[in-house]
CSV table of C-alpha atoms and ligand atoms in Angstrom, one decimal:
chain,number,residue,atom,x,y,z
F,28,MET,CA,0.0,0.0,0.0
F,29,LYS,CA,1.2,3.5,-0.9
F,30,PRO,CA,2.3,5.3,2.3
F,31,PHE,CA,0.0,8.0,3.6
F,32,SER,CA,0.8,11.7,3.7
F,33,ILE,CA,-0.6,14.7,5.6
F,34,GLY,CA,-2.4,17.2,3.4
F,35,VAL,CA,-2.5,20.9,4.1
F,36,PHE,CA,-4.9,23.1,2.2
F,37,ASP,CA,-5.3,26.8,1.9
F,38,SER,CA,-7.2,29.1,-0.5
F,39,GLY,CA,-3.8,30.5,-1.5
F,40,LEU,CA,-0.2,30.7,-0.4
F,41,GLY,CA,-0.9,32.1,3.1
F,42,GLY,CA,-1.4,28.6,4.4
F,43,LEU,CA,2.4,28.1,4.0
F,44,SER,CA,2.7,30.1,7.3
F,45,VAL,CA,0.9,27.2,9.0
F,46,LEU,CA,2.7,24.5,7.1
F,47,LYS,CA,6.0,26.2,8.0
F,48,ASP,CA,5.3,25.7,11.7
F,49,ILE,CA,4.0,22.2,11.2
F,50,LEU,CA,7.2,21.3,9.4
F,51,ASP,CA,9.3,22.7,12.2
F,52,GLU,CA,7.3,20.7,14.8
F,53,LEU,CA,6.8,17.5,12.9
F,54,PRO,CA,9.4,17.3,10.2
F,55,GLN,CA,9.4,13.4,9.9
F,56,TYR,CA,6.1,13.1,7.9
F,57,ASN,CA,5.4,13.4,4.2
F,58,TYR,CA,3.4,16.5,3.3
F,59,ILE,CA,1.3,17.6,0.4
F,60,TYR,CA,0.3,21.2,0.2
F,61,PHE,CA,-2.4,22.5,-2.0
F,62,GLY,CA,-3.0,26.3,-2.4
F,63,ASP,CA,-5.9,27.3,-4.6
F,64,ASN,CA,-4.2,30.6,-5.6
F,65,ALA,CA,-6.1,30.9,-8.9
F,66,ARG,CA,-9.3,31.5,-6.9
F,67,VAL,CA,-8.0,33.3,-3.8
F,68,PRO,CA,-9.5,35.2,-2.0
F,69,TYR,CA,-12.4,32.9,-1.0
F,70,SER,CA,-13.8,35.5,1.3
F,71,GLY,CA,-16.5,37.5,-0.5
F,72,LYS,CA,-17.6,34.4,-2.4
F,73,SER,CA,-20.9,32.6,-1.6
F,74,ALA,CA,-20.9,29.9,1.0
F,75,GLU,CA,-21.9,27.4,-1.7
F,76,LEU,CA,-18.9,28.3,-3.8
F,77,ILE,CA,-16.5,28.2,-0.9
F,78,TYR,CA,-17.8,24.8,0.1
F,79,GLU,CA,-17.5,23.5,-3.5
F,80,TYR,CA,-13.9,24.8,-3.8
F,81,THR,CA,-12.9,23.3,-0.5
F,82,ARG,CA,-14.5,19.9,-1.2
F,83,LYS,CA,-12.7,19.7,-4.6
F,84,ALA,CA,-9.4,20.6,-2.9
F,85,VAL,CA,-9.9,18.0,-0.1
F,86,ASP,CA,-10.8,15.4,-2.7
F,87,PHE,CA,-7.6,16.2,-4.6
F,88,LEU,CA,-5.6,15.7,-1.5
F,89,MET,CA,-7.4,12.5,-0.6
F,90,LYS,CA,-6.7,11.1,-4.1
F,91,LYS,CA,-3.0,11.9,-3.5
F,92,ASN,CA,-3.3,9.5,-0.6
F,93,CYS,CA,-3.5,11.9,2.4
F,94,LEU,CA,-4.8,10.2,5.5
F,95,LEU,CA,-5.3,13.5,7.3
F,96,VAL,CA,-6.1,16.9,5.7
F,97,ILE,CA,-5.7,20.1,7.6
F,98,LEU,CA,-7.8,23.0,6.4
F,99,ALA,CA,-5.2,25.7,7.1
F,100,CYS,CA,-7.7,28.3,6.0
F,101,ASN,CA,-10.0,29.9,8.5
F,102,THR,CA,-12.5,30.9,5.8
F,103,ALA,CA,-12.7,27.3,4.4
F,104,THR,CA,-12.9,25.9,8.0
F,105,ALA,CA,-15.6,28.4,9.0
F,106,ILE,CA,-17.8,27.8,6.0
F,107,SER,CA,-17.1,24.3,4.9
F,108,LEU,CA,-15.7,22.0,7.6
F,109,PRO,CA,-19.0,20.8,9.2
F,110,LYS,CA,-20.4,20.0,5.8
F,111,ILE,CA,-17.2,18.3,4.6
F,112,GLN,CA,-17.3,16.0,7.6
F,113,ARG,CA,-21.0,15.4,7.4
F,114,GLU,CA,-21.5,15.0,3.6
F,115,TYR,CA,-18.2,14.2,2.0
F,116,LEU,CA,-15.9,12.4,4.4
F,117,ILE,CA,-18.4,9.9,5.8
F,118,HIS,CA,-19.4,8.8,2.3
F,119,CYS,CA,-16.1,8.9,0.5
F,120,TYR,CA,-13.3,8.3,3.0
F,121,PRO,CA,-14.8,7.3,6.4
F,122,GLU,CA,-11.5,6.1,7.8
F,123,ARG,CA,-9.6,9.4,7.0
F,124,ARG,CA,-9.8,12.7,8.8
F,125,VAL,CA,-10.2,16.4,8.0
F,126,LEU,CA,-9.3,18.9,10.7
F,127,GLY,CA,-9.9,22.6,10.7
F,128,ILE,CA,-7.8,25.5,12.1
F,129,ILE,CA,-10.4,27.2,14.2
F,130,ARG,CA,-10.9,24.6,16.9
F,131,PRO,CA,-7.2,24.3,17.9
F,132,THR,CA,-6.9,28.1,17.9
F,133,VAL,CA,-9.9,28.5,20.2
F,134,GLU,CA,-8.6,25.8,22.6
F,135,ALA,CA,-5.3,27.6,22.9
F,136,ILE,CA,-7.1,30.9,23.6
F,137,VAL,CA,-9.0,29.3,26.5
F,138,GLU,CA,-5.9,27.5,27.8
F,139,LYS,CA,-4.2,31.0,28.0
F,140,ASN,CA,-7.0,32.2,30.2
F,141,SER,CA,-7.9,35.0,27.8
F,142,LYS,CA,-10.9,37.1,28.7
F,143,ARG,CA,-11.1,39.8,26.1
F,144,VAL,CA,-10.3,38.5,22.7
F,145,GLY,CA,-9.9,40.4,19.4
F,146,ILE,CA,-10.2,38.5,16.1
F,147,MET,CA,-8.7,39.7,12.9
F,148,ALA,CA,-10.2,37.7,10.0
F,149,THR,CA,-11.7,37.8,6.5
F,150,TYR,CA,-15.3,39.0,6.0
F,151,ALA,CA,-16.5,35.4,5.5
F,152,THR,CA,-15.0,34.2,8.7
F,153,VAL,CA,-16.3,37.2,10.7
F,154,ILE,CA,-19.9,36.8,9.3
F,155,SER,CA,-19.9,33.0,10.0
F,156,LYS,CA,-19.3,33.8,13.7
F,157,SER,CA,-17.4,30.5,13.9
F,158,PHE,CA,-14.8,31.9,16.3
F,159,VAL,CA,-17.4,33.4,18.6
F,160,ALA,CA,-19.5,30.2,18.7
F,161,GLU,CA,-16.5,27.9,19.3
F,162,LEU,CA,-15.1,30.2,22.0
F,163,LYS,CA,-18.5,30.5,23.8
F,164,LYS,CA,-18.8,26.7,23.8
F,165,LEU,CA,-15.6,26.5,25.8
F,166,ASP,CA,-16.0,29.6,28.0
F,167,ASP,CA,-19.3,31.5,27.9
F,168,LYS,CA,-17.8,34.4,29.9
F,169,ILE,CA,-15.2,35.3,27.3
F,170,ASP,CA,-15.7,38.6,25.4
F,171,VAL,CA,-15.0,38.4,21.7
F,172,TYR,CA,-14.6,41.3,19.3
F,173,GLN,CA,-14.1,40.7,15.6
F,174,ASN,CA,-12.9,42.9,12.8
F,175,ALA,CA,-12.8,42.0,9.1
F,176,CYS,CA,-9.6,43.0,7.4
F,177,PRO,CA,-10.5,42.4,3.7
F,178,LEU,CA,-7.5,44.3,2.1
F,179,LEU,CA,-4.8,42.3,3.9
F,180,VAL,CA,-5.0,39.1,1.9
F,181,PRO,CA,-4.6,40.6,-1.6
F,182,VAL,CA,-1.7,42.7,-0.4
F,183,ILE,CA,0.0,39.6,1.1
F,184,GLU,CA,-0.8,37.4,-1.9
F,185,GLU,CA,0.9,40.0,-4.0
F,186,GLY,CA,4.0,39.7,-1.9
F,187,GLU,CA,3.8,43.4,-0.9
F,188,VAL,CA,4.7,42.7,2.7
F,189,GLN,CA,7.3,45.5,2.9
F,190,TRP,CA,5.0,48.1,1.5
F,191,GLU,CA,4.5,51.1,3.8
F,192,GLY,CA,0.8,51.2,3.0
F,193,LEU,CA,0.5,47.9,4.9
F,194,ASN,CA,1.2,49.8,8.2
F,195,LEU,CA,-1.7,52.2,7.5
F,196,LEU,CA,-4.1,49.3,6.8
F,197,LEU,CA,-3.0,47.5,9.9
F,198,ARG,CA,-3.5,50.7,12.1
F,199,LYS,CA,-7.0,51.1,10.6
F,200,TYR,CA,-7.9,47.4,11.3
F,201,LEU,CA,-6.4,47.2,14.7
F,202,ALA,CA,-7.9,50.5,16.1
F,203,PRO,CA,-11.4,49.2,16.9
F,204,LEU,CA,-10.0,46.1,18.6
F,205,LYS,CA,-7.4,48.0,20.6
F,206,GLU,CA,-10.2,50.3,21.8
F,207,LYS,CA,-11.9,47.3,23.5
F,208,ASN,CA,-8.8,46.7,25.7
F,209,ILE,CA,-8.3,43.2,24.4
F,210,ASP,CA,-5.9,41.0,26.2
F,211,THR,CA,-5.4,38.6,23.3
F,212,LEU,CA,-5.3,39.2,19.5
F,213,VAL,CA,-6.0,36.3,17.2
F,214,LEU,CA,-4.5,36.4,13.7
F,215,GLY,CA,-7.6,34.6,12.4
F,216,CYS,CA,-6.5,34.3,8.8
F,217,THR,CA,-3.5,32.2,7.7
F,218,HIS,CA,-2.1,35.0,5.6
F,219,TYR,CA,-1.6,37.3,8.7
F,220,GLY,CA,0.9,34.8,10.1
F,221,LEU,CA,3.3,36.0,7.3
F,222,ILE,CA,3.2,39.6,8.7
F,223,ASP,CA,3.0,38.7,12.4
F,224,LYS,CA,6.1,40.7,13.3
F,225,LYS,CA,4.6,43.9,11.8
F,226,ILE,CA,1.3,43.3,13.7
F,227,ARG,CA,3.2,42.6,16.9
F,228,SER,CA,5.0,46.0,16.6
F,229,LEU,CA,1.7,47.8,16.3
F,230,VAL,CA,-0.1,46.3,19.3
F,231,GLY,CA,1.0,47.0,22.9
F,232,PRO,CA,3.2,44.6,24.8
F,233,SER,CA,0.3,43.8,27.1
F,234,THR,CA,-1.7,42.1,24.3
F,235,LYS,CA,-0.9,38.4,23.6
F,236,ILE,CA,-0.8,37.5,19.9
F,237,LEU,CA,-1.8,34.1,19.0
F,238,SER,CA,-0.1,32.6,16.0
F,239,GLU,CA,-2.3,30.0,14.4
F,240,GLY,CA,0.6,28.2,12.8
F,241,LYS,CA,2.3,27.4,16.1
F,242,VAL,CA,-0.9,26.5,17.8
F,243,THR,CA,-2.0,24.2,15.0
F,244,ALA,CA,1.4,22.5,14.8
F,245,GLN,CA,1.3,21.8,18.6
F,246,LYS,CA,-2.3,20.6,18.6
F,247,LEU,CA,-1.5,18.3,15.6
F,248,LYS,CA,1.3,16.8,17.5
F,249,GLU,CA,-1.0,16.1,20.5
F,250,TYR,CA,-3.7,14.7,18.1
F,251,LEU,CA,-1.2,12.3,16.5
F,252,LYS,CA,-0.1,11.1,20.0
F,253,ARG,CA,-3.7,10.5,21.0
F,254,HIS,CA,-4.5,8.7,17.6
F,255,SER,CA,-1.6,6.3,17.5
F,256,ALA,CA,-3.3,3.8,15.1
F,257,LEU,CA,-3.6,6.6,12.5
F,258,GLU,CA,-0.1,8.0,13.2
F,259,LYS,CA,1.4,4.5,12.5
F,260,LYS,CA,0.0,4.6,9.0
F,261,LEU,CA,1.7,7.9,8.1
F,262,ALA,CA,4.9,7.7,6.0
F,263,LYS,CA,8.0,9.2,7.6
F,264,GLY,CA,10.0,10.0,4.5
F,265,LYS,CA,10.2,13.8,4.9
F,266,LYS,CA,8.8,14.1,1.4
F,267,ARG,CA,7.1,17.4,0.5
F,268,GLU,CA,5.0,18.2,-2.6
F,269,TYR,CA,3.5,21.6,-3.4
F,270,TYR,CA,0.5,22.0,-5.7
F,271,VAL,CA,-1.1,25.3,-6.8
F,272,SER,CA,-4.0,26.0,-9.1
F,273,ASP,CA,-2.0,28.7,-10.9
F,274,LEU,CA,1.8,28.6,-11.4
F,275,ASN,CA,4.4,30.9,-12.8
F,276,GLU,CA,7.9,32.0,-11.7
F,277,ARG,CA,6.6,34.6,-9.3
F,278,TYR,CA,4.5,32.1,-7.4
F,279,LYS,CA,7.4,29.7,-7.3
F,280,LYS,CA,9.5,32.5,-5.8
F,281,MET,CA,6.8,33.3,-3.3
F,282,ILE,CA,6.6,29.7,-2.1
F,283,ARG,CA,10.3,29.5,-1.7
F,284,PHE,CA,10.3,32.9,0.1
F,285,PHE,CA,7.5,31.9,2.5
F,286,LEU,CA,9.1,28.6,3.4
F,287,GLY,CA,12.6,29.8,3.6
F,288,LYS,CA,15.1,27.1,4.6
F,289,ARG,CA,12.3,24.5,4.8
F,290,PHE,CA,12.1,24.4,1.0
F,291,SER,CA,14.7,22.0,-0.4
F,292,LYS,CA,15.8,21.7,-4.0
F,293,ASN,CA,14.2,18.2,-4.2
F,294,ASP,CA,10.8,19.6,-3.4
F,295,LYS,CA,8.5,19.8,-6.4
F,296,ILE,CA,6.0,22.6,-7.2
F,297,SER,CA,3.3,21.6,-9.7
F,298,GLN,CA,0.1,23.0,-11.1
F,299,VAL,CA,-3.1,21.2,-10.6
F,300,LYS,CA,-4.9,20.7,-13.9
F,301,GLU,CA,-8.7,20.7,-13.7
A,27,DGL,N1,-6.6,31.8,3.9
A,27,DGL,C1,-7.8,32.4,4.2
A,27,DGL,C2,-8.1,32.4,5.7
A,27,DGL,O1,-7.3,31.9,6.5
A,27,DGL,C3,-8.0,33.8,3.7
A,27,DGL,C4,-7.9,34.0,2.2
A,27,DGL,C5,-9.2,34.0,1.5
A,27,DGL,O2,-10.1,34.8,1.7
A,27,DGL,O3,-9.2,33.1,0.7
A,27,DGL,O4,-9.1,32.8,6.1
């Protein structure tokens, strides 16, 4: 039997910020990343379309023999995860798993004893109220404030992370959250992990910043410890494959830039043909 890999999916390249932390924490496994960069941003699209794109992406990763797929995209998790588990996984691959990024993040917030939480996310994630609902399930006394930051994803996907205008955008998006005296700020969109240092420099030192990548990597480690039967089936060959729905030299450069030293010359980047 072909050995199983771990799949990581994002609507674009921002999910590499999560994969990066997973690779640092759990380098032994084989990974397949799929970024749907031809269709990013998902936010702003209808729930039906976001579900359809997510289901296709998960199906692609399953066909590539992923035993476990992480939706490293808050928007895809918020809109599609329950339906993927209920309507797709049970029928097509009942012995495999799809995990989202919101649950581990929310668990980490509660473990940190946070009481006033600010969430930066896309419109779709904010409107879904997924973070609010999941947090309230674990601690109904927690105060949650959300702010949609729609212009950040296009800027980051364009690789404009050094652009001075980014600071202006961040100030605008952070202001209403800072006003609420939050004790914890959640970067509730994978892309924001790629500019976490910039965000850190704009919020006061008294506000904890939760990096979804680190949290997801740590929680995945704990999950694999708890599910040893599943863990045993995973290949430990340190193989990585990268797939995108649109490919050119600029995207290749961005992937290498986002992954830094974790990208090796043996790693392949390919375009998914529909
Ligand atoms: N990666 C997505 C997330 O974490 C944001 C990008 C999008 O809108 O597609 O929410």
